[in-house]
mmCIF file of C-alpha atoms in Angstrom:
data_model
loop_
_atom_site.group_PDB
_atom_site.id
_atom_site.type_symbol
_atom_site.label_atom_id
_atom_site.label_comp_id
_atom_site.label_asym_id
_atom_site.label_seq_id
_atom_site.Cartn_x
_atom_site.Cartn_y
_atom_site.Cartn_z
ATOM 1 C CA MET A 1 -6.019 -14.717 23.241
ATOM 2 C CA PRO A 2 -4.500 -16.171 20.077
ATOM 3 C CA ILE A 3 -6.815 -18.465 18.188
ATOM 4 C CA ALA A 4 -5.862 -21.453 16.111
ATOM 5 C CA LEU A 5 -8.211 -22.975 13.569
ATOM 6 C CA ALA A 6 -6.260 -26.064 12.628
ATOM 7 C CA ASP A 7 -8.103 -28.388 10.304
ATOM 8 C CA GLN A 8 -5.111 -29.700 8.411
ATOM 9 C CA HIS A 9 -1.564 -30.505 9.375
ATOM 10 C CA ASP A 10 0.222 -28.106 7.048
ATOM 11 C CA GLY A 11 0.076 -25.143 9.409
ATOM 12 C CA PHE A 12 2.589 -23.666 11.814
ATOM 13 C CA SER A 13 4.766 -25.426 14.358
ATOM 14 C CA LYS A 14 3.968 -24.708 18.023
ATOM 15 C CA THR A 15 7.544 -23.580 18.689
ATOM 16 C CA GLY A 16 7.452 -21.399 15.578
ATOM 17 C CA VAL A 17 4.275 -19.612 16.658
ATOM 18 C CA GLN A 18 5.761 -19.114 20.116
ATOM 19 C CA ARG A 19 8.828 -17.513 18.572
ATOM 20 C CA VAL A 20 6.686 -15.122 16.511
ATOM 21 C CA ARG A 21 4.812 -14.185 19.687
ATOM 22 C CA ASP A 22 8.021 -13.750 21.706
ATOM 23 C CA VAL A 23 9.668 -11.532 19.080
ATOM 24 C CA LEU A 24 6.561 -9.335 18.735
ATOM 25 C CA ALA A 25 6.314 -9.063 22.527
ATOM 26 C CA ARG A 26 9.977 -8.049 22.746
ATOM 27 C CA HIS A 27 9.317 -5.068 20.460
ATOM 28 C CA VAL A 28 6.344 -3.952 22.569
ATOM 29 C CA GLU A 29 8.252 -4.440 25.826
ATOM 30 C CA SER A 30 11.114 -2.308 24.462
ATOM 31 C CA GLY A 31 8.810 0.724 24.691
ATOM 32 C CA LYS A 32 9.475 1.590 21.021
ATOM 33 C CA ILE A 33 6.204 0.033 19.767
ATOM 34 C CA PRO A 34 3.247 0.837 22.071
ATOM 35 C CA GLY A 35 0.988 -1.797 20.533
ATOM 36 C CA LEU A 36 0.377 -4.025 17.543
ATOM 37 C CA VAL A 37 -2.016 -6.475 15.954
ATOM 38 C CA ALA A 38 -0.540 -9.359 13.943
ATOM 39 C CA LEU A 39 -2.591 -11.892 11.998
ATOM 40 C CA PHE A 40 -0.986 -14.767 10.134
ATOM 41 C CA SER A 41 -2.485 -17.735 8.347
ATOM 42 C CA HIS A 42 -1.197 -20.796 6.529
ATOM 43 C CA GLY A 43 -3.345 -23.538 5.093
ATOM 44 C CA GLY A 44 -6.357 -23.749 7.368
ATOM 45 C CA GLU A 45 -4.710 -22.233 10.419
ATOM 46 C CA THR A 46 -4.990 -18.606 11.580
ATOM 47 C CA HIS A 47 -3.341 -16.900 14.553
ATOM 48 C CA VAL A 48 -3.930 -13.416 15.908
ATOM 49 C CA GLU A 49 -1.783 -11.527 18.411
ATOM 50 C CA ALA A 50 -2.982 -8.228 19.897
ATOM 51 C CA LEU A 51 -0.261 -6.825 22.151
ATOM 52 C CA GLY A 52 0.317 -3.587 24.037
ATOM 53 C CA THR A 53 -1.822 -0.482 24.198
ATOM 54 C CA MET A 54 -3.492 2.004 21.868
ATOM 55 C CA ARG A 55 -1.492 4.937 23.270
ATOM 56 C CA HIS A 56 2.174 5.020 24.156
ATOM 57 C CA GLU A 57 1.404 6.228 27.685
ATOM 58 C CA GLY A 58 -0.815 3.174 28.299
ATOM 59 C CA GLY A 59 -4.582 2.962 28.663
ATOM 60 C CA ALA A 60 -6.855 0.860 26.450
ATOM 61 C CA PRO A 61 -5.323 -2.378 25.156
ATOM 62 C CA MET A 62 -4.879 -3.194 21.474
ATOM 63 C CA ARG A 63 -7.684 -5.449 20.250
ATOM 64 C CA ARG A 64 -8.103 -7.714 17.279
ATOM 65 C CA ASP A 65 -10.651 -5.253 15.832
ATOM 66 C CA THR A 66 -8.504 -2.119 16.287
ATOM 67 C CA ILE A 67 -8.717 0.089 13.166
ATOM 68 C CA PHE A 68 -5.417 1.277 11.682
ATOM 69 C CA ARG A 69 -4.405 3.846 9.084
ATOM 70 C CA MET A 70 -3.170 1.616 6.273
ATOM 71 C CA ALA A 71 -1.047 4.286 4.542
ATOM 72 C CA SER A 72 0.703 2.762 1.499
ATOM 73 C CA THR A 73 -0.698 -0.697 2.210
ATOM 74 C CA SER A 74 -3.841 0.902 0.726
ATOM 75 C CA LYS A 75 -2.243 0.439 -2.697
ATOM 76 C CA PRO A 76 -2.594 -3.368 -3.101
ATOM 77 C CA VAL A 77 -6.263 -3.222 -2.028
ATOM 78 C CA ALA A 78 -7.386 -0.075 -3.816
ATOM 79 C CA VAL A 79 -6.047 -1.341 -7.163
ATOM 80 C CA ALA A 80 -8.726 -4.060 -7.177
ATOM 81 C CA ALA A 81 -11.300 -1.522 -8.377
ATOM 82 C CA ALA A 82 -9.382 -1.154 -11.629
ATOM 83 C CA MET A 83 -9.144 -4.942 -12.019
ATOM 84 C CA VAL A 84 -12.952 -5.182 -11.865
ATOM 85 C CA LEU A 85 -13.136 -2.643 -14.711
ATOM 86 C CA LEU A 86 -10.579 -4.599 -16.755
ATOM 87 C CA ASP A 87 -12.540 -7.822 -16.184
ATOM 88 C CA GLU A 88 -15.704 -6.103 -17.422
ATOM 89 C CA CYS A 89 -13.957 -4.532 -20.439
ATOM 90 C CA ARG A 90 -14.833 -1.053 -19.212
ATOM 91 C CA LEU A 91 -11.073 -0.369 -19.272
ATOM 92 C CA ARG A 92 -8.407 -1.840 -21.539
ATOM 93 C CA LEU A 93 -4.719 -1.973 -20.613
ATOM 94 C CA ASP A 94 -3.484 -0.057 -23.636
ATOM 95 C CA ASP A 95 -6.263 2.500 -23.970
ATOM 96 C CA PRO A 96 -5.048 6.093 -23.600
ATOM 97 C CA VAL A 97 -6.380 7.500 -20.314
ATOM 98 C CA GLN A 98 -7.152 10.883 -21.866
ATOM 99 C CA GLU A 99 -10.577 9.568 -22.961
ATOM 100 C CA TRP A 100 -11.592 9.857 -19.269
ATOM 101 C CA LEU A 101 -8.813 12.150 -18.055
ATOM 102 C CA PRO A 102 -8.568 14.844 -20.771
ATOM 103 C CA GLU A 103 -6.423 16.889 -18.371
ATOM 104 C CA LEU A 104 -3.586 14.438 -19.179
ATOM 105 C CA ALA A 105 -3.708 14.751 -22.982
ATOM 106 C CA ASP A 106 -0.766 16.199 -24.959
ATOM 107 C CA ARG A 107 1.899 15.880 -22.264
ATOM 108 C CA GLN A 108 5.224 17.664 -22.166
ATOM 109 C CA VAL A 109 8.205 15.854 -20.600
ATOM 110 C CA LEU A 110 11.155 17.429 -18.786
ATOM 111 C CA LYS A 111 14.417 17.242 -20.742
ATOM 112 C CA ARG A 112 16.197 16.527 -17.468
ATOM 113 C CA ILE A 113 14.790 15.640 -14.076
ATOM 114 C CA ASP A 114 16.430 18.577 -12.298
ATOM 115 C CA GLY A 115 15.758 21.095 -15.077
ATOM 116 C CA PRO A 116 13.374 24.079 -15.164
ATOM 117 C CA LEU A 117 9.699 23.189 -15.635
ATOM 118 C CA ASP A 118 9.515 24.823 -19.067
ATOM 119 C CA ASP A 119 12.505 22.986 -20.546
ATOM 120 C CA THR A 120 10.540 20.139 -22.118
ATOM 121 C CA VAL A 121 9.968 17.943 -25.145
ATOM 122 C CA PRO A 122 6.611 16.517 -26.262
ATOM 123 C CA ALA A 123 5.658 13.083 -24.915
ATOM 124 C CA ARG A 124 6.375 10.316 -27.424
ATOM 125 C CA ARG A 125 2.934 8.812 -26.911
ATOM 126 C CA PRO A 126 -0.200 9.201 -24.754
ATOM 127 C CA ILE A 127 -0.406 7.836 -21.205
ATOM 128 C CA THR A 128 -2.173 4.462 -21.134
ATOM 129 C CA VAL A 129 -4.120 2.571 -18.470
ATOM 130 C CA ARG A 130 -1.172 0.160 -18.257
ATOM 131 C CA ASP A 131 1.205 3.037 -17.466
ATOM 132 C CA VAL A 132 -0.989 4.091 -14.549
ATOM 133 C CA LEU A 133 -1.431 0.528 -13.245
ATOM 134 C CA THR A 134 2.304 -0.197 -13.308
ATOM 135 C CA SER A 135 3.212 3.183 -11.772
ATOM 136 C CA THR A 136 5.141 4.198 -14.910
ATOM 137 C CA PHE A 137 2.954 7.022 -16.277
ATOM 138 C CA GLY A 138 5.673 9.659 -15.823
ATOM 139 C CA ILE A 139 5.189 11.379 -12.432
ATOM 140 C CA GLY A 140 5.797 10.032 -8.949
ATOM 141 C CA MET A 141 7.254 10.594 -5.529
ATOM 142 C CA ASP A 142 10.918 10.351 -6.456
ATOM 143 C CA MET A 143 12.998 10.240 -3.285
ATOM 144 C CA THR A 144 16.160 10.394 -5.397
ATOM 145 C CA SER A 145 15.042 13.768 -6.851
ATOM 146 C CA LEU A 146 14.146 15.729 -3.724
ATOM 147 C CA GLY A 147 15.021 19.401 -4.093
ATOM 148 C CA THR A 148 14.403 19.519 -7.849
ATOM 149 C CA PRO A 149 11.940 22.108 -9.214
ATOM 150 C CA ILE A 150 9.419 19.414 -10.246
ATOM 151 C CA MET A 151 9.371 17.733 -6.808
ATOM 152 C CA GLY A 152 9.038 21.159 -5.174
ATOM 153 C CA VAL A 153 5.934 22.018 -7.172
ATOM 154 C CA ILE A 154 4.409 18.533 -6.614
ATOM 155 C CA PHE A 155 4.566 19.154 -2.846
ATOM 156 C CA GLU A 156 3.400 22.798 -3.106
ATOM 157 C CA GLN A 157 0.363 21.857 -5.192
ATOM 158 C CA GLY A 158 -0.989 19.337 -2.660
ATOM 159 C CA LEU A 159 -0.510 16.421 -5.055
ATOM 160 C CA THR A 160 0.788 14.130 -2.293
ATOM 161 C CA PRO A 161 -0.858 13.359 1.057
ATOM 162 C CA ASN A 162 -0.231 15.618 4.056
ATOM 163 C CA LEU A 163 2.851 17.324 2.600
ATOM 164 C CA PRO A 164 2.596 20.312 3.213
ATOM 165 C CA GLU A 165 -0.650 21.278 1.435
ATOM 166 C CA PRO A 166 -3.866 19.251 1.973
ATOM 167 C CA MET A 167 -4.985 17.397 -1.155
ATOM 168 C CA PRO A 168 -7.901 19.048 -3.005
ATOM 169 C CA GLY A 169 -10.902 17.186 -4.441
ATOM 170 C CA PRO A 170 -10.237 14.815 -7.356
ATOM 171 C CA ASP A 171 -11.111 17.179 -10.212
ATOM 172 C CA GLU A 172 -8.988 20.032 -8.854
ATOM 173 C CA TRP A 173 -6.187 17.572 -8.009
ATOM 174 C CA LEU A 174 -6.181 16.318 -11.601
ATOM 175 C CA ARG A 175 -6.306 19.864 -12.981
ATOM 176 C CA ARG A 176 -3.145 20.712 -10.999
ATOM 177 C CA LEU A 177 -1.443 17.485 -12.084
ATOM 178 C CA GLY A 178 -2.300 18.296 -15.693
ATOM 179 C CA GLU A 179 -0.457 21.624 -15.476
ATOM 180 C CA LEU A 180 2.869 19.912 -14.751
ATOM 181 C CA PRO A 181 5.295 18.382 -17.222
ATOM 182 C CA LEU A 182 6.005 14.669 -16.830
ATOM 183 C CA MET A 183 9.307 13.739 -15.173
ATOM 184 C CA HIS A 184 9.859 10.853 -17.606
ATOM 185 C CA GLN A 185 8.338 9.616 -20.856
ATOM 186 C CA PRO A 186 5.152 7.528 -20.383
ATOM 187 C CA GLY A 187 6.035 3.892 -19.699
ATOM 188 C CA GLU A 188 9.720 4.596 -19.250
ATOM 189 C CA ARG A 189 10.369 4.435 -15.521
ATOM 190 C CA TRP A 190 8.736 3.134 -12.331
ATOM 191 C CA GLN A 191 7.890 5.959 -9.920
ATOM 192 C CA TYR A 192 6.216 5.705 -6.579
ATOM 193 C CA HIS A 193 2.762 6.587 -5.306
ATOM 194 C CA ILE A 194 1.073 9.241 -7.466
ATOM 195 C CA ALA A 195 -0.146 6.642 -9.986
ATOM 196 C CA SER A 196 -2.108 4.924 -7.191
ATOM 197 C CA ASP A 197 -3.955 8.158 -6.419
ATOM 198 C CA LEU A 198 -4.504 8.839 -10.122
ATOM 199 C CA LEU A 199 -6.075 5.395 -10.460
ATOM 200 C CA GLY A 200 -8.824 6.373 -8.011
ATOM 201 C CA VAL A 201 -9.696 9.418 -10.129
ATOM 202 C CA LEU A 202 -9.757 7.209 -13.240
ATOM 203 C CA VAL A 203 -12.071 4.647 -11.585
ATOM 204 C CA ALA A 204 -14.452 7.414 -10.496
ATOM 205 C CA ARG A 205 -14.562 8.922 -13.993
ATOM 206 C CA VAL A 206 -15.156 5.542 -15.688
ATOM 207 C CA THR A 207 -17.848 4.408 -13.254
ATOM 208 C CA GLY A 208 -19.578 7.734 -12.615
ATOM 209 C CA GLN A 209 -19.523 7.082 -8.867
ATOM 210 C CA SER A 210 -17.089 7.916 -6.116
ATOM 211 C CA TYR A 211 -13.998 5.732 -5.827
ATOM 212 C CA GLU A 212 -15.022 4.646 -2.342
ATOM 213 C CA SER A 213 -18.582 3.724 -3.309
ATOM 214 C CA PHE A 214 -17.305 1.560 -6.184
ATOM 215 C CA LEU A 215 -14.717 -0.121 -3.949
ATOM 216 C CA ARG A 216 -17.401 -0.729 -1.315
ATOM 217 C CA GLU A 217 -19.888 -2.181 -3.770
ATOM 218 C CA ARG A 218 -17.499 -4.448 -5.657
ATOM 219 C CA ILE A 219 -14.707 -5.306 -3.161
ATOM 220 C CA PHE A 220 -15.359 -4.341 0.479
ATOM 221 C CA ASP A 221 -18.995 -5.457 0.903
ATOM 222 C CA PRO A 222 -18.646 -8.786 -0.950
ATOM 223 C CA LEU A 223 -15.545 -9.612 1.155
ATOM 224 C CA GLY A 224 -17.192 -8.538 4.422
ATOM 225 C CA MET A 225 -14.610 -5.740 4.879
ATOM 226 C CA LYS A 226 -16.994 -3.719 7.041
ATOM 227 C CA ASP A 227 -14.297 -1.616 8.746
ATOM 228 C CA THR A 228 -12.447 -0.542 5.585
ATOM 229 C CA GLY A 229 -12.895 2.948 4.129
ATOM 230 C CA PHE A 230 -11.418 6.407 3.752
ATOM 231 C CA HIS A 231 -12.546 7.653 7.172
ATOM 232 C CA VAL A 232 -13.570 6.177 10.512
ATOM 233 C CA PRO A 233 -17.195 6.803 11.567
ATOM 234 C CA ALA A 234 -17.636 8.795 14.786
ATOM 235 C CA ASP A 235 -19.214 5.845 16.625
ATOM 236 C CA GLN A 236 -16.117 3.702 15.889
ATOM 237 C CA MET A 237 -13.504 6.331 16.760
ATOM 238 C CA ASP A 238 -12.545 4.591 20.023
ATOM 239 C CA ARG A 239 -11.109 1.761 17.887
ATOM 240 C CA LEU A 240 -8.577 4.073 16.127
ATOM 241 C CA PRO A 241 -5.283 4.751 17.956
ATOM 242 C CA PRO A 242 -3.303 7.936 17.384
ATOM 243 C CA LEU A 243 -0.553 7.687 14.786
ATOM 244 C CA TYR A 244 2.872 8.518 16.185
ATOM 245 C CA ALA A 245 5.812 9.854 14.197
ATOM 246 C CA PRO A 246 8.656 9.653 16.750
ATOM 247 C CA ASP A 247 11.366 12.300 16.565
ATOM 248 C CA PRO A 248 14.113 10.820 14.330
ATOM 249 C CA GLN A 249 16.852 12.264 16.574
ATOM 250 C CA THR A 250 15.509 11.601 20.071
ATOM 251 C CA GLY A 251 12.914 8.867 19.463
ATOM 252 C CA GLU A 252 10.438 10.875 21.538
ATOM 253 C CA PHE A 253 6.818 10.007 20.690
ATOM 254 C CA GLN A 254 5.018 12.757 18.785
ATOM 255 C CA VAL A 255 1.411 12.498 17.648
ATOM 256 C CA TRP A 256 1.310 12.853 13.860
ATOM 257 C CA ASP A 257 -2.450 12.300 13.681
ATOM 258 C CA GLU A 258 -4.895 12.137 16.578
ATOM 259 C CA ALA A 259 -7.988 9.935 16.266
ATOM 260 C CA GLU A 260 -10.641 12.471 17.406
ATOM 261 C CA GLY A 261 -10.653 15.426 15.023
ATOM 262 C CA GLY A 262 -7.740 13.969 13.039
ATOM 263 C CA ARG A 263 -7.210 13.369 9.331
ATOM 264 C CA HIS A 264 -9.307 10.194 9.339
ATOM 265 C CA SER A 265 -12.227 11.455 11.440
ATOM 266 C CA THR A 266 -14.206 12.954 8.521
ATOM 267 C CA PRO A 267 -14.593 12.012 4.843
ATOM 268 C CA PRO A 268 -11.563 13.402 2.965
ATOM 269 C CA ALA A 269 -11.801 15.726 -0.023
ATOM 270 C CA PHE A 270 -9.613 13.242 -1.909
ATOM 271 C CA GLN A 271 -10.169 9.473 -1.620
ATOM 272 C CA GLY A 272 -6.571 8.364 -2.026
ATOM 273 C CA GLY A 273 -5.898 4.835 -3.252
ATOM 274 C CA GLY A 274 -2.225 5.493 -2.596
ATOM 275 C CA GLY A 275 -2.540 5.848 1.153
ATOM 276 C CA GLY A 276 -5.985 6.794 2.422
ATOM 277 C CA LEU A 277 -7.603 3.601 3.697
ATOM 278 C CA ASN A 278 -8.318 2.596 7.279
ATOM 279 C CA SER A 279 -8.855 -1.078 8.023
ATOM 280 C CA THR A 280 -8.409 -4.022 10.387
ATOM 281 C CA ALA A 281 -6.313 -7.168 10.353
ATOM 282 C CA ASP A 282 -9.346 -9.338 9.592
ATOM 283 C CA ASP A 283 -10.549 -7.152 6.718
ATOM 284 C CA TYR A 284 -7.111 -7.240 5.092
ATOM 285 C CA HIS A 285 -6.857 -10.972 5.677
ATOM 286 C CA ALA A 286 -10.119 -11.473 3.752
ATOM 287 C CA TYR A 287 -8.712 -9.495 0.826
ATOM 288 C CA PHE A 288 -5.333 -11.242 0.626
ATOM 289 C CA ARG A 289 -6.940 -14.689 1.047
ATOM 290 C CA MET A 290 -9.195 -13.838 -1.897
ATOM 291 C CA LEU A 291 -6.076 -13.143 -3.986
ATOM 292 C CA LEU A 292 -4.509 -16.445 -2.852
ATOM 293 C CA ASN A 293 -7.759 -18.176 -3.836
ATOM 294 C CA GLY A 294 -7.473 -16.881 -7.409
ATOM 295 C CA GLY A 295 -10.174 -14.234 -6.986
ATOM 296 C CA MET A 296 -12.721 -16.363 -5.089
ATOM 297 C CA HIS A 297 -14.257 -15.549 -1.703
ATOM 298 C CA GLY A 298 -16.141 -18.644 -0.577
ATOM 299 C CA SER A 299 -18.382 -19.428 -3.547
ATOM 300 C CA GLU A 300 -18.379 -15.844 -4.859
ATOM 301 C CA ARG A 301 -16.012 -14.627 -7.558
ATOM 302 C CA ILE A 302 -14.619 -11.141 -6.839
ATOM 303 C CA LEU A 303 -11.949 -10.997 -9.588
ATOM 304 C CA SER A 304 -11.038 -13.325 -12.428
ATOM 305 C CA ARG A 305 -8.082 -15.624 -11.858
ATOM 306 C CA ALA A 306 -6.364 -13.955 -14.818
ATOM 307 C CA ALA A 307 -6.769 -10.502 -13.231
ATOM 308 C CA VAL A 308 -5.288 -11.723 -9.944
ATOM 309 C CA GLU A 309 -2.328 -13.315 -11.729
ATOM 310 C CA LEU A 310 -1.725 -10.112 -13.687
ATOM 311 C CA MET A 311 -1.722 -7.834 -10.629
ATOM 312 C CA THR A 312 0.322 -10.136 -8.377
ATOM 313 C CA THR A 313 3.203 -10.938 -10.762
ATOM 314 C CA ASN A 314 6.008 -8.646 -11.898
ATOM 315 C CA ARG A 315 4.975 -6.246 -14.656
ATOM 316 C CA LEU A 316 8.196 -4.216 -14.947
ATOM 317 C CA THR A 317 10.903 -4.517 -17.574
ATOM 318 C CA PRO A 318 14.533 -4.347 -16.362
ATOM 319 C CA GLU A 319 14.714 -0.750 -17.637
ATOM 320 C CA GLN A 320 11.571 0.311 -15.763
ATOM 321 C CA GLN A 321 12.781 -1.529 -12.710
ATOM 322 C CA ALA A 322 16.184 0.170 -12.543
ATOM 323 C CA ALA A 323 14.840 3.151 -10.564
ATOM 324 C CA ARG A 324 13.010 0.932 -8.107
ATOM 325 C CA HIS A 325 16.130 -1.173 -7.548
ATOM 326 C CA GLU A 326 18.257 1.938 -7.074
ATOM 327 C CA LEU A 327 15.860 3.278 -4.438
ATOM 328 C CA ALA A 328 15.773 -0.026 -2.556
ATOM 329 C CA THR A 329 19.476 -0.874 -2.546
ATOM 330 C CA ASN A 330 21.213 2.515 -2.424
ATOM 331 C CA ASN A 331 18.837 4.332 -0.072
ATOM 332 C CA VAL A 332 18.778 1.644 2.611
ATOM 333 C CA HIS A 333 19.455 4.304 5.256
ATOM 334 C CA ILE A 334 16.199 6.006 4.204
ATOM 335 C CA SER A 335 14.022 2.908 3.752
ATOM 336 C CA PHE A 336 15.584 0.963 6.646
ATOM 337 C CA GLY A 337 15.960 -1.918 4.201
ATOM 338 C CA GLN A 338 12.358 -2.083 3.038
ATOM 339 C CA GLY A 339 11.554 -2.413 -0.651
ATOM 340 C CA GLN A 340 14.204 -4.936 -1.682
ATOM 341 C CA HIS A 341 11.779 -7.223 -3.499
ATOM 342 C CA GLY A 342 12.779 -6.593 -7.107
ATOM 343 C CA GLY A 343 9.534 -6.343 -9.020
ATOM 344 C CA TRP A 344 6.199 -4.565 -8.980
ATOM 345 C CA GLY A 345 2.835 -5.785 -10.224
ATOM 346 C CA PHE A 346 -0.230 -3.534 -10.124
ATOM 347 C CA GLY A 347 -0.312 -1.560 -6.867
ATOM 348 C CA MET A 348 2.051 -3.868 -5.032
ATOM 349 C CA ALA A 349 5.558 -5.256 -4.788
ATOM 350 C CA VAL A 350 6.325 -8.727 -6.134
ATOM 351 C CA ARG A 351 9.459 -10.617 -5.127
ATOM 352 C CA THR A 352 11.566 -11.472 -8.163
ATOM 353 C CA TYR A 353 14.688 -12.561 -6.299
ATOM 354 C CA ARG A 354 15.302 -14.061 -2.896
ATOM 355 C CA GLY A 355 16.825 -11.343 -0.731
ATOM 356 C CA ASP A 356 15.571 -12.492 2.662
ATOM 357 C CA TYR A 357 13.385 -15.245 4.151
ATOM 358 C CA ALA A 358 10.454 -14.683 1.783
ATOM 359 C CA PRO A 359 10.380 -16.633 -1.495
ATOM 360 C CA ILE A 360 10.043 -15.385 -5.061
ATOM 361 C CA GLY A 361 6.376 -14.688 -5.838
ATOM 362 C CA GLN A 362 5.400 -13.194 -2.476
ATOM 363 C CA PHE A 363 3.303 -10.048 -3.075
ATOM 364 C CA GLY A 364 2.061 -7.108 -0.999
ATOM 365 C CA TRP A 365 3.431 -3.876 0.433
ATOM 366 C CA ASP A 366 4.332 -1.907 3.539
ATOM 367 C CA GLY A 367 3.000 1.392 4.866
ATOM 368 C CA GLY A 368 4.741 4.372 6.406
ATOM 369 C CA SER A 369 2.260 4.160 9.295
ATOM 370 C CA GLY A 370 3.816 0.889 10.452
ATOM 371 C CA ALA A 371 1.741 -1.619 8.452
ATOM 372 C CA SER A 372 3.040 -4.643 6.533
ATOM 373 C CA THR A 373 0.748 -6.853 4.446
ATOM 374 C CA TYR A 374 1.849 -9.720 2.185
ATOM 375 C CA ALA A 375 0.649 -13.023 0.800
ATOM 376 C CA ASP A 376 2.732 -15.897 -0.558
ATOM 377 C CA PRO A 377 1.098 -18.234 -3.082
ATOM 378 C CA ASP A 378 3.739 -20.994 -2.770
ATOM 379 C CA ASN A 379 3.152 -21.406 0.951
ATOM 380 C CA GLN A 380 -0.501 -20.229 0.970
ATOM 381 C CA LEU A 381 0.704 -17.859 3.680
ATOM 382 C CA THR A 382 -0.754 -14.467 4.627
ATOM 383 C CA GLY A 383 0.704 -12.045 7.149
ATOM 384 C CA ILE A 384 -0.808 -8.769 8.352
ATOM 385 C CA LEU A 385 1.163 -6.669 10.861
ATOM 386 C CA LEU A 386 -0.320 -3.371 12.060
ATOM 387 C CA THR A 387 1.060 -0.772 14.489
ATOM 388 C CA GLN A 388 0.526 2.920 15.243
ATOM 389 C CA VAL A 389 4.173 3.989 14.868
ATOM 390 C CA GLY A 390 5.218 5.737 11.660
ATOM 391 C CA ALA A 391 8.487 5.034 9.871
ATOM 392 C CA SER A 392 10.123 8.315 10.918
ATOM 393 C CA VAL A 393 12.344 5.960 12.965
ATOM 394 C CA PRO A 394 13.555 2.442 12.088
ATOM 395 C CA ASP A 395 11.675 0.697 14.932
ATOM 396 C CA PRO A 396 8.436 -0.209 13.095
ATOM 397 C CA VAL A 397 10.409 -1.413 10.056
ATOM 398 C CA ARG A 398 12.676 -3.567 12.230
ATOM 399 C CA LEU A 399 9.510 -5.012 13.747
ATOM 400 C CA MET A 400 8.282 -5.864 10.215
ATOM 401 C CA HIS A 401 11.557 -7.564 9.323
ATOM 402 C CA ASP A 402 11.457 -9.627 12.529
ATOM 403 C CA PHE A 403 7.802 -10.563 11.997
ATOM 404 C CA TRP A 404 8.525 -11.970 8.534
ATOM 405 C CA THR A 405 11.766 -13.647 9.613
ATOM 406 C CA THR A 406 10.001 -15.526 12.422
ATOM 407 C CA LEU A 407 6.858 -16.190 10.392
ATOM 408 C CA TYR A 408 8.759 -18.069 7.700
ATOM 409 C CA GLN A 409 10.469 -20.166 10.352
ATOM 410 C CA ALA A 410 7.095 -21.084 11.840
ATOM 411 C CA ILE A 411 5.866 -22.935 8.758
ATOM 412 C CA ASP A 412 5.655 -26.632 9.654
ATOM 413 C CA ASP A 413 6.075 -28.730 6.539
#
């Protein structure tokens, strides 16, 4: 049953909430989305909808405490570990990372993105912490450069999740990364994903503990995020649905990752801040509410207000942003329209122009596993939408668009 905790009038309208519910239900009834959990809050009011089933053929119902693979929505949460280190002056934004990551010293940079790997010039300067945090350190998942020699070797070396090589442990992963030239000069261009995984290796090196143990100690435990981590314990496995990647041509459901014995059933060799977390709607809600509260959780400070403002506002120059804009606006057929926010902070998108119902300043990100997680400081609004359908087809992304479209209409002010 949906719950409403209304202790102030600036919440949602009854008709608005009903419309959100109806639109979500329509997606489940279509047969394209087997099940979902949606949590949305505004002011003092929180609603939760758990609809459909864990498996596409039926069976156990979705529950509020269902655990989902967060995929790229890991990024906005996992970056918090680095913010703790900045707050404590154990990292500085413009320190070269080679102090902790010597594998990345003395970089070479490709003369052209599609050129041979040995046709390079020296990097103009070292890679800094800021470059890694803003996803501009020089290597990333560049969907506009598929088929180039550099992207080929990134996939072959297991530097990205599940494609086609498994990722090795962090030290071996970094050794392989360090053997490649950069695709762009440090700080020059926004590039997706690999920086978020690199950040986890950096945090582990600086702290002398595993990335997950530091996240647990400083972020997850203080926020009560008891179901968030890089694998799902065996005694909780019944709460994890399979992840489907429907056939792009036929739409037929195919299991990309089973729960039992799947990729998230044992601790991974690589704890990936770019896409490795599992979590629940309530755990993510606690995290995003903490950001909306300027770093506070109840009476406990998790991050400084300054750190939260830094990570949740645009950090890209127009030049750095050009690649991100290009990907969002000219590859709409690939992204199904996701990613048209404009800016990027640390580990998350930040809206810098109004392209749909969400206002400037909204921050968060979406995941290829069918997850969408954002918060909006102007409206004190949080939305968490979780499904088990991957974005191999447009259906989960259309569901996200409809969720946000109806959610913004439901605000009663």
